[in-house]
Coordinates of C-alpha atoms and ligand atoms in Angstrom, one line a residue:
M67 CA -16.1 -3.9 34.8
R68 CA -18.6 -6.4 35.6
P69 CA -18.2 -9.6 33.8
F70 CA -21.6 -9.1 31.9
D71 CA -20.1 -5.8 30.3
L72 CA -16.9 -7.6 29.4
F73 CA -18.9 -10.1 27.6
A74 CA -21.1 -7.8 25.7
K75 CA -18.0 -5.3 24.9
T76 CA -16.2 -9.0 23.6
A77 CA -19.4 -9.9 21.2
L78 CA -19.8 -6.4 19.9
A79 CA -16.0 -6.2 19.0
L80 CA -16.1 -9.5 17.8
F81 CA -19.4 -8.8 15.6
V82 CA -17.6 -5.6 14.2
F83 CA -15.1 -7.6 13.2
L84 CA -16.6 -10.4 11.5
S85 CA -18.8 -8.0 9.7
S86 CA -15.8 -6.3 8.2
V87 CA -14.4 -9.8 7.1
F88 CA -17.8 -10.7 5.6
A89 CA -18.2 -7.4 3.7
E90 CA -14.8 -7.9 2.2
E91 CA -16.0 -9.4 -1.0
S92 CA -17.6 -6.3 -2.1
M93 CA -15.0 -3.7 -0.7
V94 CA -12.0 -4.4 -3.2
E95 CA -12.1 -6.4 -6.4
I96 CA -8.7 -7.4 -8.0
I97 CA -9.4 -7.1 -11.7
T98 CA -6.3 -7.4 -12.8
P99 CA -3.3 -9.3 -12.3
K100 CA -4.9 -12.9 -12.6
E101 CA -4.1 -15.5 -10.0
N102 CA -0.8 -17.3 -10.7
T103 CA 0.3 -15.0 -13.4
L104 CA 3.6 -15.9 -15.4
Q105 CA 5.4 -12.9 -16.9
T106 CA 9.1 -11.8 -17.7
E107 CA 9.0 -8.1 -17.3
L108 CA 9.5 -6.7 -13.6
T109 CA 6.5 -4.5 -13.6
L110 CA 2.9 -4.9 -13.4
N111 CA -0.3 -3.2 -13.2
V112 CA -2.7 -3.5 -10.5
V113 CA -6.1 -2.4 -11.2
L114 CA -8.9 -2.6 -8.3
G115 CA -12.8 -2.5 -8.6
I116 CA -13.4 -0.5 -5.3
D117 CA -16.6 0.6 -3.0
K118 CA -15.6 3.8 -1.0
K119 CA -18.1 3.3 1.7
H120 CA -15.9 0.5 3.4
F121 CA -12.5 2.2 3.5
E122 CA -10.5 5.5 3.6
R123 CA -7.0 4.1 2.1
V124 CA -5.8 1.2 -0.2
E125 CA -2.2 0.2 -0.6
V126 CA -1.0 -2.4 -3.1
G127 CA 2.6 -3.6 -3.6
V128 CA 4.9 -6.5 -2.5
F129 CA 5.3 -6.5 1.3
P130 CA 7.3 -4.2 2.8
D131 CA 7.5 -2.2 -0.6
M132 CA 3.8 -0.8 -0.4
K133 CA 2.3 2.1 -2.2
S134 CA -1.2 4.1 -1.1
L135 CA -3.4 4.6 -4.2
D136 CA -5.0 7.8 -5.1
L137 CA -8.5 7.1 -4.7
S138 CA -9.8 10.2 -6.0
R139 CA -9.1 9.6 -9.6
S140 CA -12.4 7.3 -9.9
E141 CA -15.3 6.3 -7.7
S142 CA -15.3 2.8 -8.9
T143 CA -11.6 1.9 -10.3
A144 CA -7.8 2.3 -8.7
C145 CA -5.0 1.7 -10.9
A146 CA -1.4 1.3 -9.9
N147 CA 2.2 0.5 -11.4
I148 CA 3.8 -1.7 -9.2
S149 CA 7.5 -3.3 -9.3
L150 CA 8.1 -7.2 -8.7
G151 CA 11.5 -9.2 -7.9
L152 CA 12.4 -12.3 -9.8
G153 CA 10.7 -15.3 -8.7
E154 CA 7.6 -15.7 -6.6
N155 CA 5.9 -12.2 -5.5
R156 CA 2.8 -12.3 -3.3
V157 CA 1.2 -8.9 -4.3
L158 CA -1.0 -7.9 -1.6
V159 CA -3.8 -5.5 -1.6
R160 CA -4.8 -3.7 2.2
A161 CA -7.8 -1.7 2.6
Y162 CA -7.7 0.5 5.9
K163 CA -10.6 2.4 7.7
K164 CA -9.5 4.8 10.5
G165 CA -6.0 2.9 10.3
V166 CA -7.4 -0.5 11.1
L167 CA -7.1 -3.3 8.2
V168 CA -10.3 -4.0 7.1
S169 CA -9.9 -6.3 4.1
E170 CA -6.6 -8.0 2.5
E171 CA -6.4 -9.6 -0.7
S172 CA -3.3 -11.0 -2.5
R173 CA -2.2 -12.1 -6.0
N174 CA 0.8 -14.6 -6.8
V175 CA 2.9 -13.3 -9.5
Y176 CA 6.0 -15.4 -11.0
V177 CA 8.8 -13.6 -12.8
S178 CA 10.8 -16.2 -14.6
S179 CA 14.3 -15.9 -16.0
E180 CA 16.3 -17.9 -18.3
L181 CA 19.5 -16.9 -16.8
Y182 CA 19.3 -18.1 -13.2
H183 CA 19.1 -21.7 -12.6
Q184 CA 16.3 -20.8 -9.6
F185 CA 14.0 -18.8 -11.7
R186 CA 14.2 -20.5 -14.8
Y187 CA 11.3 -23.1 -13.9
P188 CA 8.4 -21.8 -12.4
P189 CA 6.4 -23.7 -10.3
K190 CA 3.5 -25.7 -12.6
D191 CA 0.5 -23.8 -11.4
Y192 CA 1.9 -20.4 -12.9
K193 CA 0.4 -19.7 -16.3
K194 CA 1.1 -16.9 -18.7
S195 CA -1.7 -15.0 -19.0
Y196 CA -2.2 -12.2 -21.5
F197 CA -4.4 -9.3 -21.3
H198 CA -5.0 -7.6 -24.3
T199 CA -8.4 -9.1 -25.8
D200 CA -11.5 -7.1 -26.5
E201 CA -13.2 -8.4 -23.3
N202 CA -10.5 -7.0 -20.9
E203 CA -9.8 -3.9 -23.0
N204 CA -13.5 -2.9 -22.5
L205 CA -12.9 -3.0 -18.7
C206 CA -10.7 0.0 -19.3
A207 CA -11.9 1.8 -22.2
K208 CA -14.3 3.8 -20.4
C209 CA -11.5 6.0 -19.0
H210 CA -8.2 5.0 -21.2
D211 CA -7.9 5.1 -24.8
M212 CA -7.0 1.6 -25.4
S213 CA -5.9 2.3 -29.5
V214 CA -2.7 2.2 -31.2
N215 CA -1.8 5.7 -31.8
E216 CA 1.8 5.1 -33.2
V217 CA 2.9 5.9 -36.7
E218 CA 5.4 3.4 -38.4
N219 CA 9.0 4.1 -37.9
I220 CA 7.9 7.7 -36.6
A221 CA 9.1 8.3 -32.7
F222 CA 6.9 10.2 -30.6
V223 CA 8.2 14.1 -29.9
D224 CA 6.4 13.7 -26.5
V225 CA 6.5 10.0 -25.2
T226 CA 3.7 10.7 -23.0
K227 CA 1.4 11.1 -25.9
S228 CA 1.7 7.1 -26.7
N229 CA -1.7 5.7 -26.0
C230 CA 0.5 2.5 -24.3
Y231 CA 2.5 5.2 -22.2
G232 CA 0.3 5.6 -19.1
C233 CA -0.1 1.8 -18.3
H234 CA 3.6 0.7 -19.4
K235 CA 5.8 3.5 -18.6
N236 CA 8.1 1.5 -16.5
I237 CA 9.1 -0.7 -19.1
N238 CA 11.7 1.9 -20.6
K239 CA 12.7 3.1 -17.1
E240 CA 16.0 1.7 -17.3
K241 CA 19.2 3.5 -17.9
Y242 CA 19.7 1.8 -21.4
A243 CA 16.9 1.9 -23.6
H244 CA 16.2 0.1 -27.4
A245 CA 15.5 2.9 -29.8
P246 CA 12.4 1.5 -31.2
S247 CA 10.9 0.9 -27.3
A248 CA 12.2 4.4 -26.3
N249 CA 10.2 5.9 -28.9
W250 CA 7.0 3.9 -27.9
L251 CA 7.0 2.1 -31.5
C252 CA 5.8 -0.7 -29.5
T253 CA 4.3 -2.6 -32.5
S254 CA 7.2 -2.8 -34.6
C255 CA 7.8 -6.0 -32.7
H256 CA 4.3 -6.5 -31.3
Q257 CA 2.6 -6.8 -34.4
E258 CA 1.2 -10.3 -34.1
S259 CA -2.3 -10.9 -32.6
K260 CA -4.3 -13.7 -32.0
K261 CA -8.3 -13.5 -31.5
G262 CA -9.2 -14.1 -27.7
V263 CA -5.2 -14.4 -26.6
S264 CA -3.7 -11.0 -27.2
K265 CA -3.6 -8.0 -30.1
Y266 CA 0.1 -7.6 -29.2
L267 CA 2.1 -11.3 -29.5
T268 CA 5.8 -11.0 -30.9
K269 CA 6.9 -13.2 -33.4
E270 CA 8.6 -16.7 -32.2
P271 CA 11.2 -17.0 -32.5
T272 CA 12.2 -13.5 -31.6
D273 CA 14.9 -13.0 -34.1
A274 CA 12.5 -12.6 -37.0
S275 CA 11.4 -9.3 -35.8
C276 CA 14.9 -8.4 -34.8
F277 CA 16.4 -8.7 -38.3
E278 CA 13.6 -6.6 -39.5
C279 CA 15.6 -3.5 -38.7
H280 CA 19.2 -5.2 -37.7
K281 CA 19.5 -6.6 -41.5
E282 CA 23.5 -6.3 -41.1
N283 CA 23.8 -8.5 -38.4
E284 CA 21.7 -10.8 -40.1
E285 CA 23.7 -11.3 -43.2
L286 CA 26.9 -11.5 -41.1
W287 CA 25.9 -13.9 -38.7
R288 CA 23.8 -16.2 -41.0
S289 CA 27.0 -16.6 -43.0
A290 CA 29.2 -17.3 -40.1
K291 CA 30.8 -20.7 -40.0
Y292 CA 30.1 -21.0 -36.1
R293 CA 27.3 -19.4 -34.4
H294 CA 26.1 -19.5 -30.8
E295 CA 23.5 -21.8 -30.0
P296 CA 21.0 -19.2 -28.2
L297 CA 21.0 -16.9 -31.2
D298 CA 20.7 -19.8 -33.7
A299 CA 17.6 -20.8 -32.0
G300 CA 16.3 -17.2 -32.7
H301 CA 16.2 -16.5 -28.8
C302 CA 17.9 -12.9 -28.9
N303 CA 15.7 -11.9 -25.9
K304 CA 17.4 -14.6 -23.4
C305 CA 20.4 -12.1 -23.4
H306 CA 18.7 -8.9 -24.6
N307 CA 15.5 -7.3 -22.9
P308 CA 14.0 -5.8 -25.9
H309 CA 13.0 -2.9 -23.9
S310 CA 15.3 -1.5 -21.4
G311 CA 17.9 -2.9 -18.9
P312 CA 20.5 -1.6 -16.4
Y313 CA 23.8 -3.0 -18.7
S314 CA 24.9 -1.7 -21.9
M315 CA 23.0 -2.8 -25.0
F316 CA 20.0 -3.7 -22.5
I317 CA 21.4 -7.2 -22.0
R318 CA 19.8 -8.7 -18.9
K319 CA 22.9 -9.1 -16.7
D320 CA 26.4 -7.9 -16.4
V321 CA 28.3 -9.3 -19.2
N322 CA 30.5 -11.9 -17.4
Q323 CA 27.7 -12.8 -15.3
I324 CA 25.4 -13.5 -18.6
C325 CA 28.2 -15.8 -19.9
L326 CA 28.5 -17.6 -16.9
G327 CA 25.1 -18.0 -15.8
C328 CA 24.8 -20.8 -18.8
H329 CA 28.6 -21.5 -19.1
K330 CA 29.9 -22.1 -15.4
D331 CA 30.8 -25.8 -15.8
K332 CA 32.2 -25.4 -19.2
H333 CA 34.2 -22.4 -18.3
I334 CA 35.6 -23.7 -15.4
K335 CA 36.9 -27.0 -17.3
A336 CA 38.2 -25.0 -19.9
R337 CA 40.3 -22.7 -17.5
E338 CA 41.3 -25.9 -15.8
S339 CA 42.9 -27.6 -18.8
K340 CA 46.9 -26.8 -18.7
N341 CA 46.6 -25.5 -22.5
S342 CA 43.5 -23.5 -22.2
A343 CA 43.9 -19.8 -23.1
C344 CA 40.2 -19.1 -21.6
S345 CA 40.6 -16.7 -18.7
G346 CA 37.8 -14.5 -17.9
T347 CA 36.8 -14.3 -14.6
N348 CA 40.3 -15.4 -13.6
Y349 CA 42.0 -12.1 -14.5
G350 CA 38.9 -9.9 -14.2
D351 CA 39.0 -10.0 -18.3
L352 CA 35.7 -9.8 -20.2
C353 CA 34.4 -12.7 -21.8
I354 CA 33.6 -10.4 -24.7
E355 CA 37.2 -9.5 -25.4
C356 CA 38.3 -12.5 -27.1
H357 CA 34.6 -14.4 -27.6
T358 CA 31.9 -12.6 -29.5
P359 CA 28.3 -13.5 -28.2
H360 CA 26.8 -14.0 -31.7
A361 CA 28.7 -15.6 -34.5
S362 CA 32.3 -15.9 -36.1
N363 CA 34.1 -17.5 -38.5
R364 CA 36.6 -19.1 -35.9
P365 CA 35.8 -21.7 -33.4
F366 CA 34.3 -20.8 -30.1
F367 CA 33.6 -17.4 -31.6
L368 CA 36.8 -16.1 -30.9
K369 CA 37.2 -12.7 -32.1
K370 CA 41.2 -13.4 -32.9
A371 CA 43.2 -16.3 -33.9
L372 CA 44.0 -18.8 -31.3
E373 CA 47.8 -18.2 -31.7
E374 CA 47.4 -14.7 -31.1
I375 CA 45.3 -14.8 -28.0
K376 CA 47.8 -17.8 -26.3
R377 CA 50.7 -15.4 -26.7
Ligands
HEC421 C1 -5.4 0.8 -19.7 C2 -3.7 0.2 -19.4 C3 -3.0 -0.3 -20.7 C4 -3.0 0.4 -21.7 C5 -3.4 1.7 -22.1 C6 -2.3 -0.6 -22.5 N1 -1.8 -1.7 -21.8 FE1 -0.8 -3.0 -22.6 N2 -1.1 -4.2 -21.0 C7 -1.9 -3.6 -19.8 C8 -2.1 -4.7 -18.6 C9 -3.0 -4.6 -17.5 C10 -1.2 -5.8 -19.0 C11 -1.0 -7.1 -18.3 C12 0.5 -6.9 -17.8 C13 0.8 -6.1 -16.8 O1 0.2 -5.6 -15.9 O2 1.8 -5.1 -17.1 C14 -0.6 -5.5 -20.6 C15 0.1 -6.2 -21.2 C16 0.4 -5.8 -22.3 C17 1.4 -6.5 -23.3 C18 1.8 -8.3 -22.7 C19 0.8 -8.9 -23.9 C20 -0.8 -9.0 -23.5 O3 -1.5 -9.1 -24.0 O4 -0.7 -9.5 -22.0 C21 2.0 -5.9 -24.5 C22 2.9 -6.4 -25.5 C23 1.5 -4.7 -24.1 N3 0.3 -4.4 -23.3 C24 1.5 -3.7 -25.0 C25 0.7 -2.7 -25.1 C26 0.8 -1.7 -26.3 C27 1.4 -1.8 -27.4 C28 -0.3 -0.4 -26.1 C29 -0.7 0.7 -26.6 C30 -1.3 0.4 -27.9 C31 -0.9 -0.9 -24.3 N4 -0.3 -2.0 -24.1 C32 -1.7 0.2 -23.8 C33 -2.4 -2.4 -19.7 C34 -2.6 -1.6 -20.6
HEC422 C1 -13.4 4.7 -14.3 C2 -12.4 5.1 -14.8 C3 -10.9 4.1 -15.1 C4 -11.0 3.0 -15.3 C5 -12.4 2.0 -15.8 C6 -9.6 2.3 -15.7 N1 -8.6 3.4 -15.2 FE1 -6.8 3.1 -15.0 N2 -6.8 5.0 -14.4 C7 -8.1 5.8 -14.5 C8 -7.3 7.1 -14.1 C9 -8.0 8.7 -13.8 C10 -5.7 7.2 -14.3 C11 -4.7 8.2 -13.7 C12 -4.4 8.9 -15.0 C13 -3.3 10.0 -15.1 O1 -2.8 9.7 -14.1 O2 -2.8 10.1 -16.3 C14 -5.6 5.9 -14.4 C15 -4.3 5.0 -14.5 C16 -4.0 4.2 -14.4 C17 -2.6 3.4 -14.6 C18 -1.2 4.2 -14.1 C19 -1.1 4.1 -12.8 C20 -0.1 5.0 -12.2 O3 -0.1 5.1 -10.6 O4 0.8 5.3 -12.8 C21 -2.6 2.2 -14.6 C22 -1.5 1.1 -14.9 C23 -4.2 2.0 -15.1 N3 -4.9 3.1 -15.2 C24 -4.7 0.8 -15.7 C25 -6.0 0.4 -16.0 C26 -6.4 -1.1 -16.7 C27 -5.5 -1.9 -16.9 C28 -7.8 -0.6 -16.7 C29 -8.7 -1.8 -16.9 C30 -8.6 -3.2 -16.4 C31 -8.2 0.9 -15.8 N4 -7.1 1.1 -15.6 C32 -9.3 1.2 -15.9 C33 -9.0 5.7 -14.2 C34 -9.4 4.6 -14.8
HEC423 C1 12.3 -4.8 -30.3 C2 11.1 -5.5 -30.0 C3 10.2 -4.9 -29.0 C4 9.7 -3.7 -28.9 C5 9.9 -2.6 -29.7 C6 8.7 -3.9 -27.8 N1 8.7 -5.0 -27.5 FE1 7.9 -5.9 -25.8 N2 8.0 -7.5 -25.8 C7 9.4 -8.0 -26.8 C8 9.6 -9.4 -26.8 C9 10.4 -10.1 -27.8 C10 8.6 -9.8 -25.7 C11 8.5 -11.1 -25.1 C12 8.8 -11.3 -23.8 C13 10.4 -11.4 -23.2 O1 11.4 -11.6 -24.2 O2 10.7 -10.9 -22.1 C14 8.0 -8.5 -25.3 C15 7.1 -8.5 -24.1 C16 6.4 -7.3 -23.6 C17 5.5 -7.6 -22.5 C18 5.2 -8.9 -21.6 C19 6.2 -8.8 -20.5 C20 6.0 -10.1 -19.6 O3 6.3 -9.7 -18.4 O4 5.9 -11.1 -19.9 C21 5.0 -6.6 -22.3 C22 3.9 -5.6 -21.3 C23 5.6 -5.6 -23.8 N3 6.7 -6.1 -24.1 C24 5.1 -4.3 -23.8 C25 5.9 -3.7 -24.6 C26 5.5 -2.1 -24.8 C27 4.7 -1.4 -24.1 C28 6.3 -1.6 -25.9 C29 6.6 -0.2 -26.4 C30 7.1 0.6 -25.3 C31 7.2 -2.6 -26.2 N4 6.9 -3.7 -25.4 C32 8.1 -2.7 -27.1 C33 9.8 -6.9 -28.0 C34 9.4 -5.8 -28.2
HEC424 C1 12.1 -1.0 -35.8 C2 13.2 -1.4 -35.8 C3 13.8 -2.5 -34.6 C4 13.8 -3.8 -34.1 C5 12.6 -4.5 -34.9 C6 14.7 -3.8 -33.6 N1 15.8 -2.9 -33.6 FE1 17.5 -3.0 -32.1 N2 17.9 -1.1 -32.7 C7 17.1 -0.4 -33.6 C8 17.6 1.2 -33.8 C9 17.2 2.3 -34.7 C10 18.8 1.0 -33.0 C11 19.6 2.2 -32.6 C12 20.6 2.4 -33.6 C13 21.6 1.2 -33.5 O1 22.6 1.3 -32.7 O2 21.7 0.4 -34.5 C14 18.9 -0.2 -32.2 C15 19.8 -0.8 -31.3 C16 19.9 -2.2 -30.8 C17 21.2 -2.6 -29.9 C18 22.2 -1.7 -29.7 C19 23.2 -1.4 -30.6 C20 24.1 -0.6 -30.3 O3 25.5 -0.2 -30.8 O4 24.2 0.3 -29.2 C21 20.8 -3.8 -29.8 C22 21.6 -4.6 -28.9 C23 19.6 -4.2 -30.1 N3 19.0 -3.1 -31.0 C24 19.0 -5.6 -30.3 C25 17.6 -5.9 -30.9 C26 17.0 -7.0 -30.4 C27 18.0 -8.1 -29.7 C28 15.7 -6.9 -31.3 C29 14.9 -8.4 -31.4 C30 14.3 -8.4 -30.0 C31 16.0 -5.8 -32.0 N4 17.0 -5.2 -31.6 C32 14.8 -5.4 -32.8 C33 15.9 -0.9 -34.2 C34 15.3 -1.8 -34.1
HEC425 C1 24.5 -15.2 -25.7 C2 23.9 -13.9 -25.4 C3 23.2 -13.0 -26.6 C4 22.3 -13.6 -27.7 C5 21.7 -14.7 -27.6 C6 22.3 -12.3 -28.4 N1 23.0 -11.4 -28.1 FE1 23.4 -9.5 -28.9 N2 24.8 -9.2 -27.8 C7 25.2 -9.8 -26.5 C8 26.3 -9.1 -25.8 C9 26.9 -9.6 -24.6 C10 26.6 -7.7 -26.5 C11 27.5 -6.7 -26.4 C12 28.8 -7.0 -27.2 C13 29.8 -6.4 -27.3 O1 29.9 -5.2 -26.3 O2 30.8 -6.3 -27.7 C14 25.6 -8.1 -28.0 C15 25.6 -6.8 -28.6 C16 24.6 -6.8 -29.6 C17 24.4 -5.4 -30.7 C18 25.5 -4.5 -31.0 C19 26.6 -5.1 -31.4 C20 26.8 -5.7 -32.7 O3 27.7 -6.6 -32.4 O4 26.3 -5.2 -33.6 C21 23.2 -5.7 -31.6 C22 22.8 -5.2 -32.6 C23 22.9 -7.2 -31.0 N3 23.7 -7.5 -29.8 C24 21.8 -7.9 -31.5 C25 21.3 -9.2 -31.2 C26 20.4 -10.0 -32.0 C27 19.5 -9.5 -33.3 C28 20.2 -11.1 -31.3 C29 19.3 -12.5 -31.8 C30 19.5 -12.8 -33.4 C31 21.4 -11.1 -30.3 N4 21.8 -10.1 -30.4 C32 21.5 -12.2 -29.8 C33 24.5 -10.8 -26.1 C34 23.9 -11.5 -26.8
HEC426 C1 21.2 -18.7 -22.5 C2 22.0 -19.4 -22.3 C3 23.6 -19.1 -22.8 C4 24.4 -17.8 -22.7 C5 23.5 -16.8 -22.3 C6 25.6 -17.9 -23.1 N1 25.6 -19.0 -23.8 FE1 27.3 -19.9 -24.9 N2 26.5 -21.4 -25.4 C7 25.2 -21.8 -25.0 C8 25.0 -23.2 -25.5 C9 23.3 -24.0 -25.2 C10 26.1 -23.6 -26.3 C11 26.3 -24.8 -27.2 C12 26.4 -26.1 -26.2 C13 27.6 -26.1 -25.3 O1 28.6 -26.2 -26.1 O2 27.5 -25.9 -24.3 C14 26.9 -22.3 -26.0 C15 28.2 -22.6 -26.5 C16 29.5 -21.6 -26.2 C17 30.6 -21.6 -26.7 C18 31.2 -22.9 -27.6 C19 31.5 -24.0 -26.6 C20 32.1 -25.3 -27.8 O3 32.3 -26.1 -27.0 O4 32.1 -25.0 -28.9 C21 31.2 -20.6 -26.5 C22 32.9 -20.4 -26.5 C23 30.4 -19.6 -25.7 N3 29.2 -20.2 -25.8 C24 30.8 -18.5 -25.3 C25 29.6 -17.8 -24.7 C26 30.1 -16.4 -24.1 C27 31.4 -15.8 -24.4 C28 28.8 -16.0 -23.4 C29 28.4 -14.6 -23.3 C30 28.7 -13.5 -24.2 C31 27.7 -17.2 -23.5 N4 28.1 -18.1 -24.3 C32 26.4 -16.7 -23.1 C33 24.2 -21.1 -24.3 C34 24.6 -19.8 -23.6
HEC427 C1 42.0 -14.0 -22.8 C2 40.9 -14.7 -24.0 C3 39.5 -15.4 -23.3 C4 38.9 -14.5 -22.7 C5 38.8 -13.6 -21.6 C6 37.9 -15.6 -22.4 N1 37.8 -16.6 -23.1 FE1 36.7 -18.5 -23.1 N2 38.0 -19.0 -24.6 C7 39.0 -18.6 -25.1 C8 39.8 -19.4 -25.8 C9 41.4 -19.3 -26.6 C10 38.8 -21.0 -26.0 C11 39.4 -21.9 -26.7 C12 39.7 -23.1 -26.0 C13 40.5 -22.8 -25.2 O1 41.9 -22.7 -25.7 O2 40.5 -23.3 -24.0 C14 37.8 -20.7 -24.8 C15 36.8 -21.7 -24.5 C16 35.7 -21.2 -24.2 C17 34.5 -22.3 -24.0 C18 34.7 -23.4 -24.7 C19 35.1 -24.6 -23.7 C20 34.8 -25.9 -24.3 O3 35.7 -26.7 -23.8 O4 34.1 -26.2 -24.7 C21 33.4 -21.5 -23.2 C22 32.1 -22.0 -22.9 C23 34.3 -20.2 -22.9 N3 35.4 -20.2 -23.4 C24 33.6 -19.2 -22.2 C25 34.1 -18.1 -21.5 C26 33.5 -17.1 -20.6 C27 32.3 -17.5 -20.1 C28 34.3 -16.1 -20.4 C29 34.2 -14.9 -19.4 C30 33.7 -15.5 -17.9 C31 35.6 -16.7 -21.3 N4 35.4 -17.3 -22.0 C32 36.6 -15.7 -21.4 C33 39.8 -17.5 -24.5 C34 38.9 -16.5 -23.8

């Protein structure tokens, strides 16, 4: 090959490459999520504005867990549910033409958790960004019914008939699901609304909505002499996921891990002191064999009298 040909070919290749780079803006637009979104659930909706002239395939996800989108549903929009991990997630959107990557965009999303030291304090640039405003819903309303179609206290016979199901199905997919959530009575808790912020906020602190149904617990715990701090502060959701989870009672971690997540130092000190009857991890006992997680008339929220435990 003559040097001139090589030059021409390289120039052409460069031109094709650059035009694809400059065309990128119009190819895929990420409608949701916003950059630097902060959230607590491990699922996310990704919605793209697309122009199919420029590519044949689009995949989204957190590398290497990428999935191809079904582009046949619409000319202008592509929608997906994806899974995230705790902490920082770089959500990638990649478009391909003839197997070649022609566009790549990304959004950073942070999933925080009170129960892990390393995920408790997200970097400052992340912000909670709510979705359900009129403005955002109008972007979807052409194809999705955005209205509430649940009837108070009446479970859906077929949960797929809930208007919320299509976009939020993953929220109840874990093994243990909480009755009102599993029955898609979402607004039994998401009953607060703030114009321009979201139509589906919850009461703060959370216990106000929990006690609307769990009245017996409220009476029992409010009248107890000792109340566990996170419960007393109204933060039931620190330990329980209000929707679903992999552990019984949808607590966010295995029982002992949930306690030790906040009590490592204290617990170890209690165990080290000679007279302590606090065992737990030492013998593989469950913390909740001796302590209740909520409230009790005995100090240290013990379920039995100290003498009985020390025997
Ligand atoms: C067309 C899709 C769509 C439908 C239908 C939908 N949502 Fe959402 N919803 C979203 C998106 C997108 C978010 C942002 C979080 C995410 O990506 O998961 C969101 C977030 C939320 C949030 C968090 C607060 C907020 O405003 O961001 C709640 C609560 C919620 N949805 C409840 C509901 C309920 C209740 C229904 C049914 C009445 C519903 N959603 C129907 C797409 C939808
Ligand atoms: C041009 C039509 C159109 C628009 C606009 C649109 N969607 Fe969709 N979306 C669809 C279709 C069609 C489906 C597939 C429905 C099904 O499978 O039942 C879908 C499915 C979804 C899913 C489920 C994806 C999956 O793989 O399970 C989510 C989440 C979603 N849309 C969110 C949104 C959100 C949020 C908006 C607004 C920002 C939006 N969509 C706007 C047409 C649209
Ligand atoms: C028992 C009360 C309760 C019910 C029922 C409930 N939620 Fe929630 N939801 C909450 C609370 C409390 C939060 C606040 C965030 C947290 O604790 O993680 C929340 C947060 C959310 C979020 C935002 C999570 C994030 O990542 O920031 C979404 C989305 C959501 N709920 C959707 C739904 C949908 C859809 C339903 C119906 C299937 C539903 N919820 C039913 C209590 C509830
Ligand atoms: C709309 C009514 C309603 C609301 C609001 C509600 N729950 Fe429930 N919850 C139920 C029902 C119904 C059950 C299943 C029956 C039962 O075991 O009591 C249940 C079960 C539970 C269980 C499992 C109990 C068991 O023995 O298996 C836990 C834990 C729980 N709820 C916690 C919460 C928390 C935390 C909140 C607030 C974030 C909350 N609930 C808000 C109705 C509600
Ligand atoms: C420190 C973590 C923690 C907090 C905070 C917490 N729970 Fe629990 N909860 C648990 C654990 C762990 C269990 C399982 C206990 C068992 O199996 O004995 C449980 C069980 C339950 C049960 C079923 C058993 C029972 O005792 O009735 C209900 C209902 C419940 N929690 C509701 C709530 C509500 C409502 C709040 C807030 C007012 C709350 N929890 C706050 C950890 C917690
Ligand atoms: C979200 C954090 C958190 C979780 C999870 C948690 N605790 Fe606590 N707990 C606290 C705080 C805060 C206090 C009050 C301050 C202190 O004593 O450390 C407390 C106090 C206690 C006390 C009383 C200590 C004293 O000196 O009076 C006991 C006992 C206890 N927790 C046991 C448990 C058990 C058992 C579990 C698991 C079911 C658990 N905690 C889960 C935050 C937590
Ligand atoms: C065999 C019963 C038993 C088990 C199991 C147990 N504890 Fe204890 N724990 C006690 C008793 C009794 C006390 C009261 C003080 C003492 O005797 O040390 C106590 C005290 C504590 C205190 C307060 C310590 C202080 O000095 O303020 C914490 C926190 C605690 N336990 C956490 C846990 C955790 C977390 C687990 C599970 C990993 C657990 N306990 C398992 C019996 C138990």
